[in-house]
Amino acid sequence: MISLRFRSTTVFLRCSSNLQKSQRRNEYTFAGARALLQKFDGGQIRLEKRGQIAYVAVENPSRKNALTGKMMCDLDDIVTDLEKWNEGGGLIVRGDGENFCSGGDLRFVKTICNPRDGLRMSLFMQHVLSRLQHLPLISVAVVEGKALGGGAELSMATDFRLMSPSAQIGFVQRRVGVTTGWGGFTRLSKLVSRSVALSLLASGELLTATRCQELGLCQVSSGGNIIEEAEKLLTGMIQDEVAVSRVVKQLVSGMYDSEDARSLTIEREYFGQVWGSAHHQQKLGGNIRFRNE
């Protein structure tokens, strides 16, 4: 029986054999996960800093901004950069073109459709998105088009979501036979009630911007320049006291650290039970309605 426990950036496997433990431990380190993901090229995530606000753009428009392994590593590098950026107060995350992010690139996902690699990806993305969430920057996800699967999980890692009137968010993981594995449930369950979170994950429902606003998940853009609206939202909170806004953000983030760590571990364990299963593989090979090909 293998149990997973998150400690810093390493998942240790408790095995009955010490030899098995030493052989497998390196497979579940953050560095080991990154080495795997770097092999899968395509797209990019780009960082730009203007004044006190950083802009992160998910750029893979031909694939509806689906994330490849290389893009996941880009995001890790960007978060590392922002962790050292002491002058910043705000962060805007957006998608390039017509969509926010459609989750994992299916060509990449099919290649790592086995429990070992799925857990590596889950470990990596949970760690990166947790660091993104806990940056001392007040963050906004600007959602245009669709945020699906892992894209919905990415949007939950920001403090606010600003959606265009026609945008949609969907935790559609169940449609390919899996559940959230990047921390999406952990973060969603703090924004909505338990029964609503259960319904959204179990149904795979696509939520309109209006419905998201009713649930308290987002604000809806007026239909004008959505980036300018996001900048105005951030400026109103940052104002001239970046040092204060950074402390406030850290105060709020710190309240959830211990309980989040346990929830993320549980989420990862259940994700590992279904990723790479026969049902998952069958769904990936089928005619998926939201495919990013």
XYZ file of C-alpha atoms in Angstrom:
293
model
C 0.000 0.000 0.000
C 1.453 3.374 -1.027
C 0.459 6.567 0.747
C 1.439 10.034 -0.390
C 2.393 12.826 2.006
C 3.351 16.338 0.879
C 6.388 17.810 2.604
C 7.873 20.983 1.102
C 8.309 20.080 -2.579
C 8.715 16.320 -2.132
C 6.253 13.469 -1.986
C 7.661 10.525 -0.050
C 6.413 7.028 -0.787
C 5.921 4.876 2.257
C 6.643 1.384 0.955
C 7.034 -1.871 2.772
C 10.497 -2.253 1.243
C 13.215 0.301 1.997
C 14.809 -0.538 -1.337
C 11.611 0.319 -3.197
C 11.399 3.544 -1.231
C 14.877 4.704 -2.193
C 14.389 3.763 -5.841
C 11.077 5.540 -6.214
C 11.573 8.660 -4.102
C 13.334 10.604 -6.863
C 10.383 10.065 -9.203
C 8.135 12.132 -6.953
C 10.311 15.146 -6.284
C 9.459 18.542 -7.679
C 12.691 18.471 -9.728
C 11.825 15.037 -11.090
C 8.363 16.219 -12.093
C 9.823 19.267 -13.826
C 12.311 17.112 -15.735
C 9.394 15.070 -17.070
C 7.245 18.062 -18.032
C 10.048 19.907 -19.828
C 10.038 17.201 -22.495
C 6.650 18.311 -23.830
C 7.086 21.473 -25.894
C 4.625 23.935 -27.400
C 3.159 27.313 -26.496
C 4.500 29.655 -23.855
C 3.514 31.621 -20.773
C 4.926 35.118 -20.833
C 5.546 37.670 -18.071
C 5.533 41.442 -18.405
C 5.836 44.039 -15.618
C 4.442 47.530 -15.967
C 4.627 49.782 -12.959
C 3.274 47.921 -9.923
C 1.306 45.320 -11.907
C 2.624 42.115 -13.495
C 0.888 40.578 -16.519
C 0.983 36.835 -17.179
C -0.243 35.681 -20.590
C -1.082 32.063 -21.445
C -0.161 31.767 -25.118
C -1.101 28.675 -27.101
C -4.047 30.008 -29.116
C -4.089 27.266 -31.757
C -4.823 24.838 -28.908
C -7.278 27.126 -27.078
C -4.404 28.024 -24.719
C -4.088 24.449 -23.484
C -1.080 23.886 -21.246
C 1.855 21.775 -22.385
C 4.529 20.527 -20.017
C 6.851 23.302 -21.163
C 4.190 25.913 -20.336
C 3.822 24.490 -16.848
C 7.565 24.972 -16.404
C 7.227 28.520 -17.770
C 4.668 29.217 -15.056
C 7.021 27.864 -12.409
C 9.777 30.205 -13.649
C 7.396 33.173 -13.632
C 6.222 32.498 -10.083
C 9.862 32.257 -8.992
C 10.509 35.638 -10.615
C 7.477 37.222 -8.954
C 8.451 35.844 -5.550
C 11.569 38.026 -5.795
C 9.742 41.116 -7.127
C 9.467 43.353 -4.090
C 8.138 46.423 -5.942
C 4.960 44.781 -7.224
C 1.461 44.968 -5.848
C -0.806 43.373 -8.451
C -0.997 40.510 -10.934
C -3.237 39.932 -13.955
C -3.440 36.458 -15.517
C -5.069 36.223 -18.933
C -5.257 34.039 -22.024
C -4.052 35.027 -25.466
C -6.777 35.402 -28.074
C -10.312 34.131 -27.575
C -9.890 31.770 -24.594
C -8.443 31.825 -21.097
C -7.144 28.240 -20.896
C -8.619 24.860 -21.882
C -6.625 22.782 -19.397
C -3.902 20.321 -20.326
C -3.014 19.907 -23.992
C -4.606 16.587 -24.936
C -1.596 15.463 -26.987
C 0.572 15.922 -23.908
C -2.048 14.469 -21.547
C -2.361 11.290 -23.594
C 1.400 10.776 -23.418
C 1.481 10.885 -19.597
C -1.746 8.941 -19.108
C -0.399 6.657 -16.391
C -0.650 6.957 -12.578
C 3.061 7.655 -12.001
C 3.302 10.572 -14.439
C -0.120 11.879 -13.455
C 1.000 12.166 -9.833
C 4.177 13.918 -10.923
C 2.163 16.500 -12.842
C -0.273 16.892 -9.948
C 2.561 17.454 -7.474
C 4.181 20.019 -9.763
C 1.050 22.008 -10.574
C -0.264 21.966 -7.009
C 3.029 23.409 -5.812
C 3.248 26.058 -8.557
C -0.372 27.184 -8.187
C -0.098 27.282 -4.397
C 2.915 29.560 -4.712
C 1.009 31.682 -7.239
C -1.934 31.924 -4.844
C 0.314 32.971 -1.950
C 2.314 35.610 -3.784
C 2.174 38.963 -1.927
C 0.424 40.337 -5.029
C -3.326 40.835 -5.284
C -4.226 38.810 -8.367
C -7.005 38.802 -10.951
C -7.732 36.183 -13.609
C -9.191 37.890 -16.675
C -11.413 35.182 -18.171
C -12.503 35.563 -21.763
C -13.877 32.651 -23.754
C -13.543 29.403 -21.829
C -11.636 28.320 -18.731
C -11.973 24.544 -18.702
C -10.562 21.747 -16.576
C -7.072 22.780 -15.551
C -7.883 26.259 -16.870
C -10.673 26.517 -14.292
C -8.205 25.370 -11.635
C -5.728 28.043 -12.739
C -8.414 30.720 -12.425
C -9.173 29.600 -8.861
C -5.537 30.233 -7.849
C -6.034 33.997 -8.189
C -7.746 36.253 -5.658
C -10.387 37.530 -8.076
C -11.884 36.489 -11.400
C -13.140 39.102 -13.865
C -15.168 37.456 -16.629
C -16.352 38.838 -19.935
C -20.164 38.571 -20.314
C -19.844 35.619 -22.715
C -17.116 33.733 -20.818
C -17.593 30.297 -19.242
C -15.837 28.339 -16.501
C -16.164 24.567 -16.272
C -14.673 21.889 -14.027
C -15.043 19.376 -16.836
C -12.457 16.873 -15.590
C -15.123 14.219 -15.027
C -15.828 14.189 -18.762
C -12.429 12.576 -19.277
C -12.767 10.268 -16.294
C -10.719 12.167 -13.697
C -11.142 14.794 -10.993
C -9.294 17.967 -10.078
C -5.610 17.382 -9.363
C -4.034 20.840 -9.326
C -5.817 22.103 -6.204
C -9.020 23.192 -7.923
C -11.351 21.539 -5.415
C -9.359 22.819 -2.441
C -9.729 26.400 -3.665
C -13.281 26.075 -5.020
C -14.532 24.702 -1.691
C -13.461 27.927 0.015
C -15.464 30.044 -2.408
C -18.751 28.125 -2.558
C -20.653 25.729 -0.298
C -19.774 22.039 -0.093
C -22.936 21.023 -1.971
C -22.275 23.518 -4.776
C -18.659 22.362 -5.110
C -19.831 18.748 -5.248
C -22.420 19.575 -7.905
C -19.938 21.465 -10.093
C -17.319 18.717 -9.989
C -19.765 15.828 -10.360
C -21.738 17.367 -13.237
C -18.971 19.071 -15.212
C -21.409 21.930 -15.796
C -20.251 24.901 -17.859
C -20.972 28.030 -15.837
C -21.871 31.292 -17.522
C -20.410 34.539 -16.237
C -23.778 35.442 -14.741
C -23.998 32.129 -12.897
C -20.433 32.490 -11.619
C -21.294 35.932 -10.291
C -24.394 34.541 -8.541
C -22.182 31.937 -6.848
C -19.667 34.574 -5.766
C -16.933 33.200 -8.018
C -16.387 36.277 -10.157
C -17.218 39.792 -11.177
C -18.577 40.367 -14.674
C -16.999 42.908 -16.991
C -19.110 45.757 -18.320
C -18.219 44.660 -21.842
C -15.574 47.336 -22.400
C -11.808 46.901 -22.187
C -11.552 44.072 -19.683
C -7.819 44.531 -19.028
C -8.386 48.166 -18.115
C -11.195 47.084 -15.785
C -8.842 44.610 -14.099
C -6.195 47.303 -13.745
C -8.755 49.635 -12.173
C -9.831 46.911 -9.753
C -6.233 46.329 -8.662
C -5.308 50.002 -8.494
C -8.213 50.643 -6.134
C -6.766 48.096 -3.686
C -3.068 48.806 -4.150
C -3.259 52.606 -4.400
C 0.050 54.181 -3.335
C 0.741 51.814 -0.452
C 2.149 48.689 -2.088
C 3.869 47.649 1.130
C 0.535 47.634 2.955
C -1.327 45.717 0.238
C 1.439 43.086 0.203
C 1.153 42.595 3.971
C -2.648 42.367 3.766
C -2.380 39.730 1.043
C 0.119 37.707 3.084
C -2.128 37.960 6.147
C -5.100 36.539 4.259
C -2.999 33.820 2.577
C -1.415 32.708 5.816
C -4.770 31.891 7.388
C -5.258 28.916 5.069
C -1.777 27.393 4.860
C -2.127 24.430 7.223
C -5.607 23.318 6.186
C -4.828 23.786 2.491
C -1.787 21.491 2.698
C -3.877 18.613 4.048
C -6.662 19.166 1.519
C -4.190 19.285 -1.376
C -2.676 15.984 -0.279
C -6.089 14.325 -0.177
C -7.029 15.818 -3.557
C -3.798 14.513 -5.081
C -4.335 11.027 -3.680
C -7.827 10.735 -5.164
C -6.602 12.185 -8.456
C -3.978 9.421 -8.548
C -6.681 6.784 -8.212
C -8.372 7.750 -11.484
C -5.583 9.250 -13.649
C -4.403 6.626 -16.141
C -7.271 4.245 -15.387
C -8.932 2.283 -18.169
C -11.919 4.640 -17.996
C -9.652 7.686 -18.265
C -7.849 6.257 -21.283
C -11.140 5.357 -22.946
C -12.468 8.885 -22.462
C -9.294 10.461 -23.864
C -9.652 8.336 -26.975
C -13.292 9.273 -27.485
C -14.972 12.282 -29.038
C -14.507 14.813 -26.239
C -16.743 17.836 -26.799
C -14.340 20.320 -25.278
C -11.180 18.886 -26.865
C -8.442 21.466 -27.570
C -7.226 19.840 -30.766
